[in-house]
XYZ file of C-alpha atoms in Angstrom:
397
model
C 27.988 133.016 93.528
C 31.825 133.794 93.649
C 33.344 131.795 91.001
C 37.457 131.641 90.373
C 38.398 132.514 86.849
C 40.632 129.689 85.623
C 44.251 130.684 85.369
C 43.687 133.873 87.378
C 43.326 133.480 91.183
C 41.887 136.389 93.001
C 44.083 135.914 95.965
C 46.965 137.024 94.204
C 45.560 140.177 92.997
C 45.231 141.486 96.377
C 48.447 139.868 97.905
C 50.548 143.109 96.810
C 48.288 145.399 98.780
C 47.407 143.358 102.034
C 50.280 141.368 102.635
C 50.251 137.561 102.111
C 48.327 135.147 104.124
C 46.715 138.063 106.047
C 42.969 139.247 106.259
C 43.279 142.526 107.813
C 43.122 144.497 104.519
C 40.626 142.221 103.121
C 36.823 142.819 102.586
C 35.510 140.621 105.624
C 37.796 143.013 107.972
C 39.716 141.448 110.898
C 41.762 142.606 113.973
C 44.534 140.755 116.084
C 44.314 140.424 119.745
C 47.815 142.074 119.859
C 46.287 144.856 117.730
C 49.167 144.868 115.060
C 48.711 145.280 111.572
C 49.134 142.199 109.302
C 52.466 142.549 107.620
C 55.269 140.561 106.029
C 53.177 137.370 106.481
C 54.177 134.099 104.499
C 51.200 133.185 102.389
C 51.540 130.017 100.759
C 50.394 131.118 97.261
C 52.490 134.175 97.029
C 55.915 133.023 96.155
C 56.943 132.845 92.411
C 59.806 130.395 92.243
C 61.545 130.660 88.708
C 62.478 128.083 86.402
C 66.368 127.558 85.908
C 67.051 129.126 82.384
C 69.592 126.288 81.748
C 67.144 123.491 82.027
C 64.215 122.516 80.255
C 61.582 119.810 81.155
C 63.941 117.113 79.674
C 67.041 118.029 81.414
C 68.340 116.537 84.604
C 70.553 118.237 87.105
C 73.963 116.514 87.188
C 74.212 116.672 91.080
C 71.000 114.286 91.711
C 72.105 110.846 92.757
C 70.035 107.861 93.649
C 71.663 107.964 96.924
C 69.808 111.014 97.774
C 66.422 109.860 96.850
C 63.666 108.585 99.185
C 62.760 105.173 99.201
C 59.347 105.012 97.485
C 56.409 102.319 96.889
C 55.640 101.263 93.411
C 52.815 99.433 91.915
C 54.429 96.006 90.316
C 51.595 94.005 90.380
C 49.579 93.743 87.060
C 46.783 92.576 89.065
C 46.485 95.570 91.170
C 47.131 97.860 88.107
C 44.165 96.448 86.386
C 42.075 97.181 89.411
C 43.277 100.713 89.592
C 42.372 101.176 85.912
C 38.970 99.547 86.500
C 38.350 101.810 89.213
C 39.512 105.017 87.420
C 37.295 103.946 84.517
C 34.352 103.219 86.469
C 33.110 106.927 86.202
C 31.219 107.939 83.164
C 33.155 111.189 82.692
C 34.942 112.255 79.304
C 38.295 112.954 80.949
C 40.925 110.566 79.863
C 43.861 112.413 80.736
C 46.047 111.111 83.461
C 48.932 112.664 85.366
C 50.776 109.745 86.957
C 53.014 110.496 90.021
C 56.331 108.536 90.162
C 55.192 105.544 88.039
C 58.539 103.783 88.423
C 58.587 100.522 86.480
C 55.545 101.600 84.682
C 53.229 98.635 85.328
C 50.327 101.270 86.053
C 51.405 103.284 83.135
C 51.062 100.404 80.735
C 47.666 99.400 81.816
C 46.489 102.970 81.439
C 47.733 103.242 77.861
C 46.357 99.893 76.817
C 42.902 101.401 77.808
C 43.377 104.280 75.606
C 44.461 106.966 78.032
C 46.686 109.699 77.336
C 49.324 109.566 80.291
C 51.634 112.303 81.640
C 54.248 110.583 83.842
C 56.020 112.426 86.265
C 58.924 110.518 87.446
C 61.506 111.946 89.860
C 63.904 109.231 89.634
C 65.921 109.471 86.220
C 66.628 105.659 86.646
C 63.193 104.786 85.394
C 62.811 107.430 82.611
C 64.400 105.449 79.697
C 61.971 102.540 80.444
C 59.136 104.562 80.699
C 59.679 106.512 77.395
C 60.057 103.064 75.615
C 56.320 102.477 76.752
C 55.351 105.263 74.681
C 56.977 104.339 71.474
C 54.558 103.884 68.336
C 51.795 105.241 70.576
C 51.080 108.467 68.703
C 51.956 110.815 71.673
C 49.737 109.383 74.189
C 52.591 109.275 76.834
C 54.754 112.200 77.964
C 57.695 111.369 80.293
C 58.930 114.509 82.561
C 61.634 114.198 85.066
C 59.452 115.981 87.911
C 58.162 115.121 91.502
C 54.324 115.709 91.415
C 54.358 116.626 95.187
C 57.216 119.077 94.818
C 55.365 121.147 92.361
C 55.309 124.846 92.886
C 57.854 124.849 95.832
C 57.087 127.318 98.448
C 60.547 128.951 98.667
C 62.388 131.727 96.696
C 65.074 131.159 94.203
C 65.654 128.924 90.943
C 63.435 125.789 90.670
C 65.430 122.862 89.399
C 64.150 119.380 88.381
C 62.536 117.234 90.099
C 60.846 120.344 91.270
C 58.987 122.350 88.675
C 56.356 125.019 88.555
C 52.855 123.816 87.314
C 52.464 126.677 84.804
C 55.769 125.851 82.824
C 54.714 122.155 83.031
C 51.212 122.581 81.795
C 52.141 125.011 79.221
C 54.853 122.619 77.906
C 52.243 119.921 77.732
C 49.497 121.899 76.129
C 47.072 121.294 79.016
C 44.333 124.315 78.908
C 42.402 125.388 82.093
C 38.724 124.806 82.532
C 36.348 127.112 84.486
C 35.816 125.708 87.944
C 31.984 124.953 87.439
C 32.847 122.797 84.581
C 34.156 119.338 84.034
C 37.410 117.774 85.326
C 40.432 118.873 83.323
C 42.756 115.909 84.330
C 43.167 113.263 86.919
C 46.141 112.607 89.097
C 46.831 109.097 90.022
C 49.712 107.663 92.493
C 50.950 106.893 95.961
C 50.780 109.339 98.622
C 54.758 109.890 99.964
C 55.100 108.736 103.498
C 57.708 111.358 104.297
C 56.141 114.792 105.392
C 52.587 113.372 104.489
C 50.800 115.687 106.930
C 52.465 118.835 105.334
C 51.807 117.971 101.817
C 47.990 117.510 102.724
C 48.095 120.964 103.988
C 49.831 122.305 100.696
C 47.325 120.629 98.511
C 44.635 122.152 100.637
C 46.083 125.654 100.260
C 46.349 125.229 96.545
C 42.558 124.063 96.279
C 41.363 126.927 98.346
C 43.456 129.566 96.788
C 43.073 128.060 93.036
C 46.714 128.181 92.629
C 49.135 125.405 91.371
C 47.424 122.638 89.500
C 44.102 124.302 90.564
C 44.849 127.088 88.360
C 43.431 124.724 85.689
C 40.145 123.786 87.251
C 38.790 121.186 89.505
C 41.756 118.640 89.054
C 40.765 115.136 90.700
C 43.258 113.276 92.818
C 43.261 109.432 92.942
C 45.824 108.471 95.446
C 47.088 105.423 97.778
C 47.222 107.190 101.405
C 48.124 105.571 104.596
C 45.242 103.857 106.230
C 45.509 105.983 109.506
C 45.644 109.303 107.522
C 42.495 108.107 105.393
C 40.444 107.787 108.407
C 41.551 111.330 109.648
C 40.500 112.683 106.288
C 37.095 111.104 106.180
C 36.362 111.441 110.245
C 33.213 113.227 111.499
C 31.539 113.765 114.963
C 30.952 109.983 114.973
C 34.556 109.509 115.126
C 35.562 112.117 117.488
C 39.179 110.938 118.396
C 40.120 111.159 114.660
C 38.022 114.462 113.832
C 40.261 117.503 113.315
C 40.573 120.540 111.225
C 42.243 118.787 108.363
C 39.154 116.445 108.189
C 36.693 119.659 107.862
C 38.772 121.315 105.246
C 39.024 118.312 103.172
C 35.549 117.350 103.336
C 34.368 120.983 102.443
C 36.493 121.282 99.616
C 35.974 117.674 97.921
C 33.932 114.704 97.583
C 35.995 111.943 99.296
C 35.547 108.515 98.066
C 37.235 105.352 99.514
C 37.700 103.223 96.365
C 39.894 100.095 97.349
C 42.166 99.069 100.145
C 45.500 96.940 99.399
C 48.119 95.696 101.858
C 51.207 97.274 102.167
C 52.921 93.780 100.995
C 51.370 94.573 97.642
C 53.814 97.430 96.758
C 57.256 97.024 96.271
C 60.194 99.481 97.445
C 62.685 101.011 95.369
C 65.912 101.084 97.546
C 69.174 103.192 97.272
C 71.029 100.212 95.652
C 68.669 100.377 92.449
C 66.907 97.270 93.414
C 62.955 96.583 93.649
C 62.236 94.538 96.757
C 59.166 93.488 98.993
C 58.794 95.599 102.288
C 60.860 93.921 104.932
C 59.504 92.774 108.419
C 61.650 95.178 110.321
C 58.904 97.595 110.362
C 56.740 97.834 113.198
C 53.640 95.705 113.668
C 51.321 98.384 113.297
C 52.811 99.342 109.748
C 52.634 95.820 108.607
C 48.824 95.568 109.605
C 48.016 98.767 107.976
C 46.863 99.173 104.363
C 47.042 101.640 101.767
C 43.619 103.341 100.834
C 43.091 104.141 97.376
C 40.648 107.434 97.608
C 39.292 109.674 95.149
C 39.056 113.587 95.986
C 37.002 115.506 93.728
C 36.818 119.182 94.205
C 33.180 120.356 94.899
C 31.706 122.445 92.050
C 30.021 124.676 95.004
C 33.041 124.942 97.087
C 33.320 128.824 96.626
C 30.256 131.106 97.312
C 29.938 134.723 97.892
C 31.185 134.467 101.450
C 33.926 131.693 100.987
C 36.379 132.837 98.402
C 40.019 132.096 97.247
C 40.553 135.719 98.845
C 39.365 135.038 102.375
C 39.588 131.226 102.804
C 42.708 131.712 105.088
C 40.254 133.241 107.662
C 38.275 130.072 107.336
C 41.596 128.086 107.957
C 42.305 130.041 111.057
C 38.654 129.730 112.275
C 39.107 125.941 112.092
C 42.581 125.704 113.791
C 41.313 127.940 116.656
C 38.311 125.772 117.091
C 40.168 122.417 117.166
C 42.900 123.604 119.581
C 40.216 123.286 122.184
C 38.153 120.699 120.924
C 36.033 119.880 123.762
C 35.074 123.576 124.333
C 31.499 124.826 123.627
C 30.916 126.730 120.176
C 29.664 129.700 121.928
C 33.026 129.862 124.018
C 35.021 130.038 120.844
C 32.663 132.624 119.130
C 33.571 135.118 121.946
C 37.195 134.585 121.078
C 36.701 134.382 117.204
C 34.447 137.238 116.526
C 33.218 140.566 117.792
C 29.789 139.457 116.134
C 26.776 138.809 118.741
C 27.511 134.904 119.535
C 23.857 134.251 120.591
C 22.804 135.884 117.075
C 25.095 133.437 115.335
C 23.839 130.340 117.324
C 20.465 131.450 116.313
C 21.173 132.104 112.567
C 23.085 128.629 112.534
C 20.513 126.800 114.581
C 22.942 125.666 117.076
C 22.378 125.365 120.833
C 24.462 126.821 123.419
C 25.572 123.379 124.759
C 26.909 122.413 121.283
C 30.611 121.299 121.075
C 32.870 121.725 118.463
C 33.214 117.937 118.146
C 29.262 117.794 117.494
C 29.453 120.018 114.390
C 29.887 118.530 110.749
C 31.819 120.020 108.030
C 28.709 121.467 106.609
C 28.094 123.519 109.943
C 31.538 125.013 110.128
C 31.080 126.415 106.621
C 27.758 127.542 107.551
C 29.107 129.332 110.605
C 31.883 131.055 108.656
C 29.645 132.246 106.040
C 27.188 133.541 108.567
C 29.735 135.493 110.411
C 31.288 136.806 107.024
C 27.749 138.096 105.904
C 27.046 139.806 109.270
C 26.122 143.380 108.834
C 27.044 146.313 111.025
C 30.309 145.395 112.066
C 33.643 146.892 110.609
C 35.709 143.939 111.954
C 34.232 140.510 112.133
C 37.387 138.415 113.070
C 39.806 138.445 115.969
C 43.008 136.050 115.705
C 46.337 135.481 117.495
C 49.625 135.816 115.788
C 50.840 132.409 117.022
C 47.977 130.771 115.039
C 49.404 131.518 111.751
C 51.601 128.949 110.967
C 50.322 126.042 113.179
C 49.885 122.790 111.070
C 47.360 120.561 113.100
Protein backbone atom coordinates (compact mmCIF):
# COMPACT_ATOMS: atom_id res chain seq x y z
CA UNK A 1 0.00 0.00 0.00
CA UNK A 2 1.24 3.50 -0.81
CA UNK A 3 1.71 5.55 2.36
CA UNK A 4 2.71 9.24 2.40
CA UNK A 5 5.81 10.03 4.42
CA UNK A 6 5.11 12.68 7.03
CA UNK A 7 6.46 16.08 6.05
CA UNK A 8 7.38 15.09 2.47
CA UNK A 9 4.28 15.12 0.21
CA UNK A 10 5.11 13.14 -2.92
CA UNK A 11 2.89 15.33 -5.05
CA UNK A 12 5.32 18.24 -4.66
CA UNK A 13 8.28 16.19 -5.84
CA UNK A 14 6.67 15.82 -9.25
CA UNK A 15 5.09 19.25 -9.62
CA UNK A 16 8.19 20.80 -11.15
CA UNK A 17 8.13 18.27 -13.97
CA UNK A 18 4.45 17.73 -14.74
CA UNK A 19 2.86 21.14 -14.19
CA UNK A 20 0.87 21.77 -11.05
CA UNK A 21 -2.50 20.15 -10.75
CA UNK A 22 -2.44 18.20 -14.05
CA UNK A 23 -2.10 14.54 -14.78
CA UNK A 24 -0.71 14.03 -18.28
CA UNK A 25 2.83 13.49 -17.03
CA UNK A 26 1.84 11.29 -14.12
CA UNK A 27 2.05 7.52 -13.90
CA UNK A 28 -1.63 6.90 -14.65
CA UNK A 29 -1.57 8.70 -18.01
CA UNK A 30 -4.23 11.10 -19.24
CA UNK A 31 -5.29 13.00 -22.32
CA UNK A 32 -7.51 16.01 -22.80
CA UNK A 33 -10.35 16.17 -25.25
CA UNK A 34 -8.60 19.17 -26.81
CA UNK A 35 -5.39 17.13 -27.07
CA UNK A 36 -3.41 19.89 -25.41
CA UNK A 37 -0.54 19.14 -23.08
CA UNK A 38 -1.14 19.99 -19.43
CA UNK A 39 0.87 23.09 -18.64
CA UNK A 40 0.81 26.08 -16.36
CA UNK A 41 -2.07 24.72 -14.26
CA UNK A 42 -2.99 26.08 -10.90
CA UNK A 43 -2.42 23.26 -8.44
CA UNK A 44 -3.58 24.06 -4.92
CA UNK A 45 -0.53 22.54 -3.26
CA UNK A 46 2.22 24.04 -5.39
CA UNK A 47 2.41 27.62 -4.19
CA UNK A 48 5.03 28.54 -1.62
CA UNK A 49 4.09 31.77 0.18
CA UNK A 50 6.77 33.35 2.33
CA UNK A 51 6.50 34.71 5.84
CA UNK A 52 7.21 38.43 6.09
CA UNK A 53 10.79 38.77 7.42
CA UNK A 54 9.80 41.70 9.63
CA UNK A 55 7.13 39.82 11.55
CA UNK A 56 7.32 36.89 13.93
CA UNK A 57 4.49 34.83 15.31
CA UNK A 58 3.69 37.38 17.97
CA UNK A 59 3.70 40.46 15.75
CA UNK A 60 0.59 42.06 14.26
CA UNK A 61 0.38 44.29 11.19
CA UNK A 62 -0.48 47.88 12.11
CA UNK A 63 -2.96 48.23 9.26
CA UNK A 64 -5.30 45.56 10.63
CA UNK A 65 -8.34 47.17 12.25
CA UNK A 66 -11.42 45.68 13.84
CA UNK A 67 -13.73 47.21 11.24
CA UNK A 68 -12.15 45.01 8.59
CA UNK A 69 -12.82 41.79 10.46
CA UNK A 70 -15.67 39.49 9.61
CA UNK A 71 -18.36 39.04 12.23
CA UNK A 72 -17.80 35.68 13.90
CA UNK A 73 -19.76 33.38 16.17
CA UNK A 74 -18.23 32.47 19.53
CA UNK A 75 -18.88 30.00 22.32
CA UNK A 76 -19.73 32.14 25.36
CA UNK A 77 -21.82 29.62 27.28
CA UNK A 78 -19.95 27.59 29.96
CA UNK A 79 -22.60 24.89 29.53
CA UNK A 80 -21.86 24.54 25.83
CA UNK A 81 -18.11 24.63 26.49
CA UNK A 82 -18.42 21.75 28.96
CA UNK A 83 -20.49 19.79 26.44
CA UNK A 84 -17.80 20.24 23.79
CA UNK A 85 -15.00 19.19 26.17
CA UNK A 86 -16.95 16.12 27.24
CA UNK A 87 -17.39 15.10 23.60
CA UNK A 88 -13.71 15.70 22.83
CA UNK A 89 -12.70 13.57 25.82
CA UNK A 90 -15.14 10.78 24.97
CA UNK A 91 -12.63 8.82 22.91
CA UNK A 92 -9.86 6.74 24.41
CA UNK A 93 -6.86 8.16 22.56
CA UNK A 94 -3.61 9.64 23.75
CA UNK A 95 -3.84 12.97 21.92
CA UNK A 96 -4.46 15.89 24.29
CA UNK A 97 -3.06 18.63 22.05
CA UNK A 98 -5.76 20.98 20.75
CA UNK A 99 -5.52 23.72 18.17
CA UNK A 100 -8.44 26.07 18.84
CA UNK A 101 -9.68 28.26 15.99
CA UNK A 102 -10.65 31.83 16.92
CA UNK A 103 -11.45 31.16 20.59
CA UNK A 104 -12.57 34.77 21.16
CA UNK A 105 -13.40 35.29 24.85
CA UNK A 106 -11.77 31.96 25.71
CA UNK A 107 -14.67 30.15 27.39
CA UNK A 108 -13.86 26.87 25.63
CA UNK A 109 -10.13 27.54 26.04
CA UNK A 110 -10.50 27.70 29.81
CA UNK A 111 -12.62 24.54 29.91
CA UNK A 112 -9.98 22.64 27.93
CA UNK A 113 -7.18 23.89 30.15
CA UNK A 114 -9.07 22.86 33.27
CA UNK A 115 -9.27 19.33 31.85
CA UNK A 116 -5.50 19.23 31.49
CA UNK A 117 -5.19 19.76 27.74
CA UNK A 118 -2.42 21.65 26.00
CA UNK A 119 -4.08 24.34 23.89
CA UNK A 120 -2.78 26.37 20.96
CA UNK A 121 -5.17 29.30 20.54
CA UNK A 122 -5.12 30.72 17.02
CA UNK A 123 -6.93 34.05 17.27
CA UNK A 124 -7.35 36.34 14.26
CA UNK A 125 -8.68 39.29 16.28
CA UNK A 126 -6.00 41.04 18.35
CA UNK A 127 -8.69 42.41 20.69
CA UNK A 128 -8.98 39.00 22.40
CA UNK A 129 -5.26 38.17 22.59
CA UNK A 130 -4.38 39.89 25.93
CA UNK A 131 -7.26 38.13 27.69
CA UNK A 132 -6.35 34.77 26.17
CA UNK A 133 -2.73 35.17 27.22
CA UNK A 134 -3.86 35.87 30.78
CA UNK A 135 -5.60 32.47 30.87
CA UNK A 136 -2.27 30.75 30.35
CA UNK A 137 -0.45 32.29 33.31
CA UNK A 138 0.80 29.83 35.92
CA UNK A 139 -0.14 26.86 33.74
CA UNK A 140 3.37 25.72 32.90
CA UNK A 141 3.21 26.42 29.17
CA UNK A 142 -0.05 24.60 28.52
CA UNK A 143 -1.43 27.53 26.50
CA UNK A 144 0.14 29.18 23.44
CA UNK A 145 -1.62 32.17 21.90
CA UNK A 146 -0.83 33.09 18.29
CA UNK A 147 -2.25 35.88 16.14
CA UNK A 148 -3.42 33.68 13.29
CA UNK A 149 -6.56 32.56 11.47
CA UNK A 150 -6.60 28.78 11.09
CA UNK A 151 -8.82 28.98 8.01
CA UNK A 152 -6.26 31.22 6.32
CA UNK A 153 -3.25 28.98 6.92
CA UNK A 154 -1.12 28.41 3.82
CA UNK A 155 -2.85 30.91 1.50
CA UNK A 156 -2.94 29.84 -2.12
CA UNK A 157 -1.39 32.97 -3.58
CA UNK A 158 2.11 34.20 -4.22
CA UNK A 159 3.82 36.86 -2.14
CA UNK A 160 4.57 37.71 1.44
CA UNK A 161 2.38 36.15 4.14
CA UNK A 162 1.31 38.46 6.98
CA UNK A 163 -0.69 37.63 10.11
CA UNK A 164 -3.42 36.57 10.56
CA UNK A 165 -2.31 34.44 7.60
CA UNK A 166 0.62 32.11 8.29
CA UNK A 167 2.23 29.02 6.84
CA UNK A 168 1.61 25.86 8.83
CA UNK A 169 5.26 24.88 8.53
CA UNK A 170 6.47 28.05 10.30
CA UNK A 171 3.66 27.84 12.86
CA UNK A 172 4.24 24.20 13.76
CA UNK A 173 8.01 24.53 13.86
CA UNK A 174 7.78 27.44 16.29
CA UNK A 175 5.38 25.46 18.49
CA UNK A 176 7.51 22.31 18.43
CA UNK A 177 4.83 20.14 16.81
CA UNK A 178 6.28 17.02 15.22
CA UNK A 179 4.87 14.98 12.35
CA UNK A 180 3.46 11.48 12.75
CA UNK A 181 3.33 8.88 9.96
CA UNK A 182 -0.09 8.68 8.31
CA UNK A 183 -0.77 5.19 9.62
CA UNK A 184 0.01 6.15 13.21
CA UNK A 185 -2.11 8.10 15.70
CA UNK A 186 -3.59 11.60 15.68
CA UNK A 187 -0.91 14.33 16.07
CA UNK A 188 -3.37 17.04 17.17
CA UNK A 189 -7.04 17.94 17.20
CA UNK A 190 -8.52 21.10 15.72
CA UNK A 191 -11.61 22.55 17.40
CA UNK A 192 -13.66 25.60 16.49
CA UNK A 193 -16.53 27.06 14.48
CA UNK A 194 -16.44 26.89 10.70
CA UNK A 195 -16.60 30.34 9.08
CA UNK A 196 -19.85 31.10 7.27
CA UNK A 197 -18.10 33.22 4.65
CA UNK A 198 -16.66 31.24 1.72
CA UNK A 199 -17.70 28.02 3.45
CA UNK A 200 -17.72 25.96 0.27
CA UNK A 201 -14.30 27.14 -0.89
CA UNK A 202 -12.81 26.42 2.53
CA UNK A 203 -14.20 22.88 2.47
CA UNK A 204 -12.60 22.29 -0.94
CA UNK A 205 -9.27 23.73 0.22
CA UNK A 206 -9.23 21.36 3.20
CA UNK A 207 -10.00 18.45 0.88
CA UNK A 208 -7.06 19.30 -1.36
CA UNK A 209 -4.84 19.56 1.73
CA UNK A 210 -5.92 16.11 2.94
CA UNK A 211 -5.53 14.31 -0.37
CA UNK A 212 -2.22 16.01 -1.22
CA UNK A 213 -0.81 15.64 2.33
CA UNK A 214 0.01 19.34 2.46
CA UNK A 215 -0.57 22.17 4.96
CA UNK A 216 -1.52 20.72 8.39
CA UNK A 217 -1.73 17.23 6.87
CA UNK A 218 2.03 17.18 6.35
CA UNK A 219 2.05 16.31 10.04
CA UNK A 220 -0.28 13.32 9.83
CA UNK A 221 -3.98 12.59 10.26
CA UNK A 222 -5.06 15.83 11.94
CA UNK A 223 -8.56 15.48 13.39
CA UNK A 224 -11.10 18.27 12.82
CA UNK A 225 -13.83 18.93 15.41
CA UNK A 226 -15.91 21.78 14.04
CA UNK A 227 -19.31 23.41 14.29
CA UNK A 228 -20.69 23.66 10.76
CA UNK A 229 -23.92 24.89 9.24
CA UNK A 230 -26.67 22.25 9.44
CA UNK A 231 -27.34 22.45 5.70
CA UNK A 232 -23.67 21.92 4.85
CA UNK A 233 -23.42 19.09 7.37
CA UNK A 234 -26.26 17.24 5.67
CA UNK A 235 -24.45 17.56 2.33
CA UNK A 236 -21.19 16.23 3.77
CA UNK A 237 -22.95 13.17 5.18
CA UNK A 238 -25.33 12.58 2.25
CA UNK A 239 -25.42 9.30 0.29
CA UNK A 240 -27.72 7.69 -2.31
CA UNK A 241 -30.47 7.67 0.30
CA UNK A 242 -30.43 11.51 0.12
CA UNK A 243 -30.02 12.01 -3.64
CA UNK A 244 -31.01 15.70 -3.60
CA UNK A 245 -28.08 16.48 -1.25
CA UNK A 246 -25.57 13.94 -2.58
CA UNK A 247 -22.69 15.50 -4.52
CA UNK A 248 -18.98 15.25 -5.28
CA UNK A 249 -18.15 17.01 -2.01
CA UNK A 250 -20.06 14.31 -0.09
CA UNK A 251 -18.10 11.52 -1.76
CA UNK A 252 -14.69 13.11 -1.33
CA UNK A 253 -15.16 13.86 2.37
CA UNK A 254 -16.58 10.42 3.16
CA UNK A 255 -13.79 8.66 1.25
CA UNK A 256 -11.18 10.77 3.07
CA UNK A 257 -12.60 10.83 6.59
CA UNK A 258 -14.77 9.12 9.13
CA UNK A 259 -17.52 11.68 9.78
CA UNK A 260 -19.36 11.67 13.11
CA UNK A 261 -22.18 14.00 14.13
CA UNK A 262 -21.48 14.63 17.81
CA UNK A 263 -23.94 17.35 18.79
CA UNK A 264 -26.43 19.92 17.46
CA UNK A 265 -26.81 23.38 18.97
CA UNK A 266 -29.21 26.25 18.10
CA UNK A 267 -27.74 29.37 16.53
CA UNK A 268 -29.04 31.33 19.51
CA UNK A 269 -26.42 29.68 21.73
CA UNK A 270 -23.59 31.48 19.92
CA UNK A 271 -22.72 35.14 20.40
CA UNK A 272 -21.48 37.38 17.62
CA UNK A 273 -18.54 39.76 17.91
CA UNK A 274 -19.47 42.93 16.01
CA UNK A 275 -17.45 45.78 14.55
CA UNK A 276 -18.08 48.02 17.56
CA UNK A 277 -16.20 45.58 19.77
CA UNK A 278 -19.20 44.11 21.57
CA UNK A 279 -20.43 40.57 22.03
CA UNK A 280 -24.12 40.24 21.33
CA UNK A 281 -26.78 37.63 20.58
CA UNK A 282 -27.77 36.99 16.96
CA UNK A 283 -30.53 39.36 15.91
CA UNK A 284 -33.87 38.34 14.42
CA UNK A 285 -33.16 40.29 11.25
CA UNK A 286 -31.87 37.03 9.80
CA UNK A 287 -34.12 34.92 7.62
CA UNK A 288 -36.49 32.43 9.23
CA UNK A 289 -34.53 29.60 7.64
CA UNK A 290 -31.29 30.75 9.30
CA UNK A 291 -32.99 31.14 12.68
CA UNK A 292 -34.39 27.61 12.55
CA UNK A 293 -31.04 26.14 11.46
CA UNK A 294 -28.65 24.62 13.96
CA UNK A 295 -24.91 24.33 14.08
CA UNK A 296 -23.71 20.73 13.95
CA UNK A 297 -20.60 19.70 15.87
CA UNK A 298 -18.89 17.10 13.70
CA UNK A 299 -15.68 15.09 13.92
CA UNK A 300 -13.67 14.54 10.72
CA UNK A 301 -10.95 11.92 11.21
CA UNK A 302 -8.79 11.09 8.16
CA UNK A 303 -8.85 7.38 7.36
CA UNK A 304 -5.70 5.31 7.84
CA UNK A 305 -6.46 3.44 4.60
CA UNK A 306 -7.26 6.51 2.48
CA UNK A 307 -4.18 6.01 0.32
CA UNK A 308 -3.56 2.86 -1.70
CA UNK A 309 -1.34 1.80 -4.57
CA UNK A 310 -3.85 3.34 -6.97
CA UNK A 311 -5.04 6.42 -5.04
CA UNK A 312 -2.14 8.55 -3.86
CA UNK A 313 -1.20 12.14 -3.12
CA UNK A 314 0.22 12.22 -6.66
CA UNK A 315 -2.89 11.28 -8.66
CA UNK A 316 -5.71 12.40 -6.34
CA UNK A 317 -6.59 15.31 -8.65
CA UNK A 318 -7.70 12.78 -11.29
CA UNK A 319 -10.08 11.31 -8.69
CA UNK A 320 -11.43 14.82 -8.04
CA UNK A 321 -11.96 15.36 -11.75
CA UNK A 322 -13.74 12.03 -12.18
CA UNK A 323 -16.22 12.92 -9.44
CA UNK A 324 -16.82 16.45 -10.68
CA UNK A 325 -17.56 15.16 -14.18
CA UNK A 326 -19.86 12.43 -12.86
CA UNK A 327 -21.94 14.80 -10.74
CA UNK A 328 -22.20 17.41 -13.49
CA UNK A 329 -24.72 14.95 -15.00
CA UNK A 330 -25.85 13.29 -11.81
CA UNK A 331 -28.86 11.50 -13.30
CA UNK A 332 -26.92 9.89 -16.13
CA UNK A 333 -25.96 6.22 -16.19
CA UNK A 334 -22.50 5.20 -15.06
CA UNK A 335 -21.73 3.52 -18.37
CA UNK A 336 -22.38 6.79 -20.24
CA UNK A 337 -19.89 8.58 -18.01
CA UNK A 338 -17.30 5.85 -18.48
CA UNK A 339 -17.26 6.45 -22.23
CA UNK A 340 -16.37 10.12 -21.69
CA UNK A 341 -14.03 9.57 -18.75
CA UNK A 342 -11.73 6.83 -19.98
CA UNK A 343 -10.74 4.88 -23.12
CA UNK A 344 -10.66 1.71 -20.99
CA UNK A 345 -13.38 -0.81 -21.95
CA UNK A 346 -16.54 0.37 -20.15
CA UNK A 347 -18.19 -3.06 -19.98
CA UNK A 348 -15.05 -4.57 -18.49
CA UNK A 349 -14.99 -1.84 -15.83
CA UNK A 350 -18.64 -2.51 -14.98
CA UNK A 351 -17.90 -6.20 -14.64
CA UNK A 352 -14.92 -5.67 -12.35
CA UNK A 353 -16.81 -3.22 -10.13
CA UNK A 354 -19.93 -5.43 -10.15
CA UNK A 355 -22.19 -2.69 -11.46
CA UNK A 356 -25.07 -3.03 -13.91
CA UNK A 357 -25.53 -1.10 -17.15
CA UNK A 358 -28.54 0.70 -15.64
CA UNK A 359 -26.63 1.91 -12.56
CA UNK A 360 -26.89 5.68 -12.11
CA UNK A 361 -24.36 7.98 -10.50
CA UNK A 362 -26.72 8.78 -7.63
CA UNK A 363 -27.01 5.04 -6.85
CA UNK A 364 -23.30 4.72 -6.11
CA UNK A 365 -21.89 5.03 -2.57
CA UNK A 366 -18.55 6.75 -1.84
CA UNK A 367 -16.75 3.40 -1.56
CA UNK A 368 -18.08 2.51 -5.05
CA UNK A 369 -16.49 5.62 -6.56
CA UNK A 370 -13.16 4.83 -4.94
CA UNK A 371 -13.29 1.26 -6.29
CA UNK A 372 -14.23 2.59 -9.73
CA UNK A 373 -11.25 4.96 -9.77
CA UNK A 374 -8.81 2.30 -8.59
CA UNK A 375 -10.13 -0.21 -11.12
CA UNK A 376 -9.46 2.19 -14.01
CA UNK A 377 -6.08 3.15 -12.53
CA UNK A 378 -4.86 -0.44 -12.39
CA UNK A 379 -6.12 -1.33 -15.89
CA UNK A 380 -3.36 -2.87 -17.99
CA UNK A 381 -2.68 -2.46 -21.69
CA UNK A 382 -3.61 1.25 -21.88
CA UNK A 383 -1.02 4.02 -22.19
CA UNK A 384 -3.75 6.60 -21.59
CA UNK A 385 -6.41 5.87 -18.97
CA UNK A 386 -8.23 9.19 -18.56
CA UNK A 387 -9.87 11.82 -20.73
CA UNK A 388 -10.92 15.19 -19.41
CA UNK A 389 -12.02 18.68 -20.43
CA UNK A 390 -10.15 21.91 -19.73
CA UNK A 391 -13.23 23.66 -18.35
CA UNK A 392 -13.48 21.17 -15.47
CA UNK A 393 -10.14 22.23 -13.98
CA UNK A 394 -11.39 25.04 -11.74
CA UNK A 395 -15.01 24.04 -11.18
CA UNK A 396 -16.11 23.96 -7.54
CA UNK A 397 -19.42 22.11 -7.08
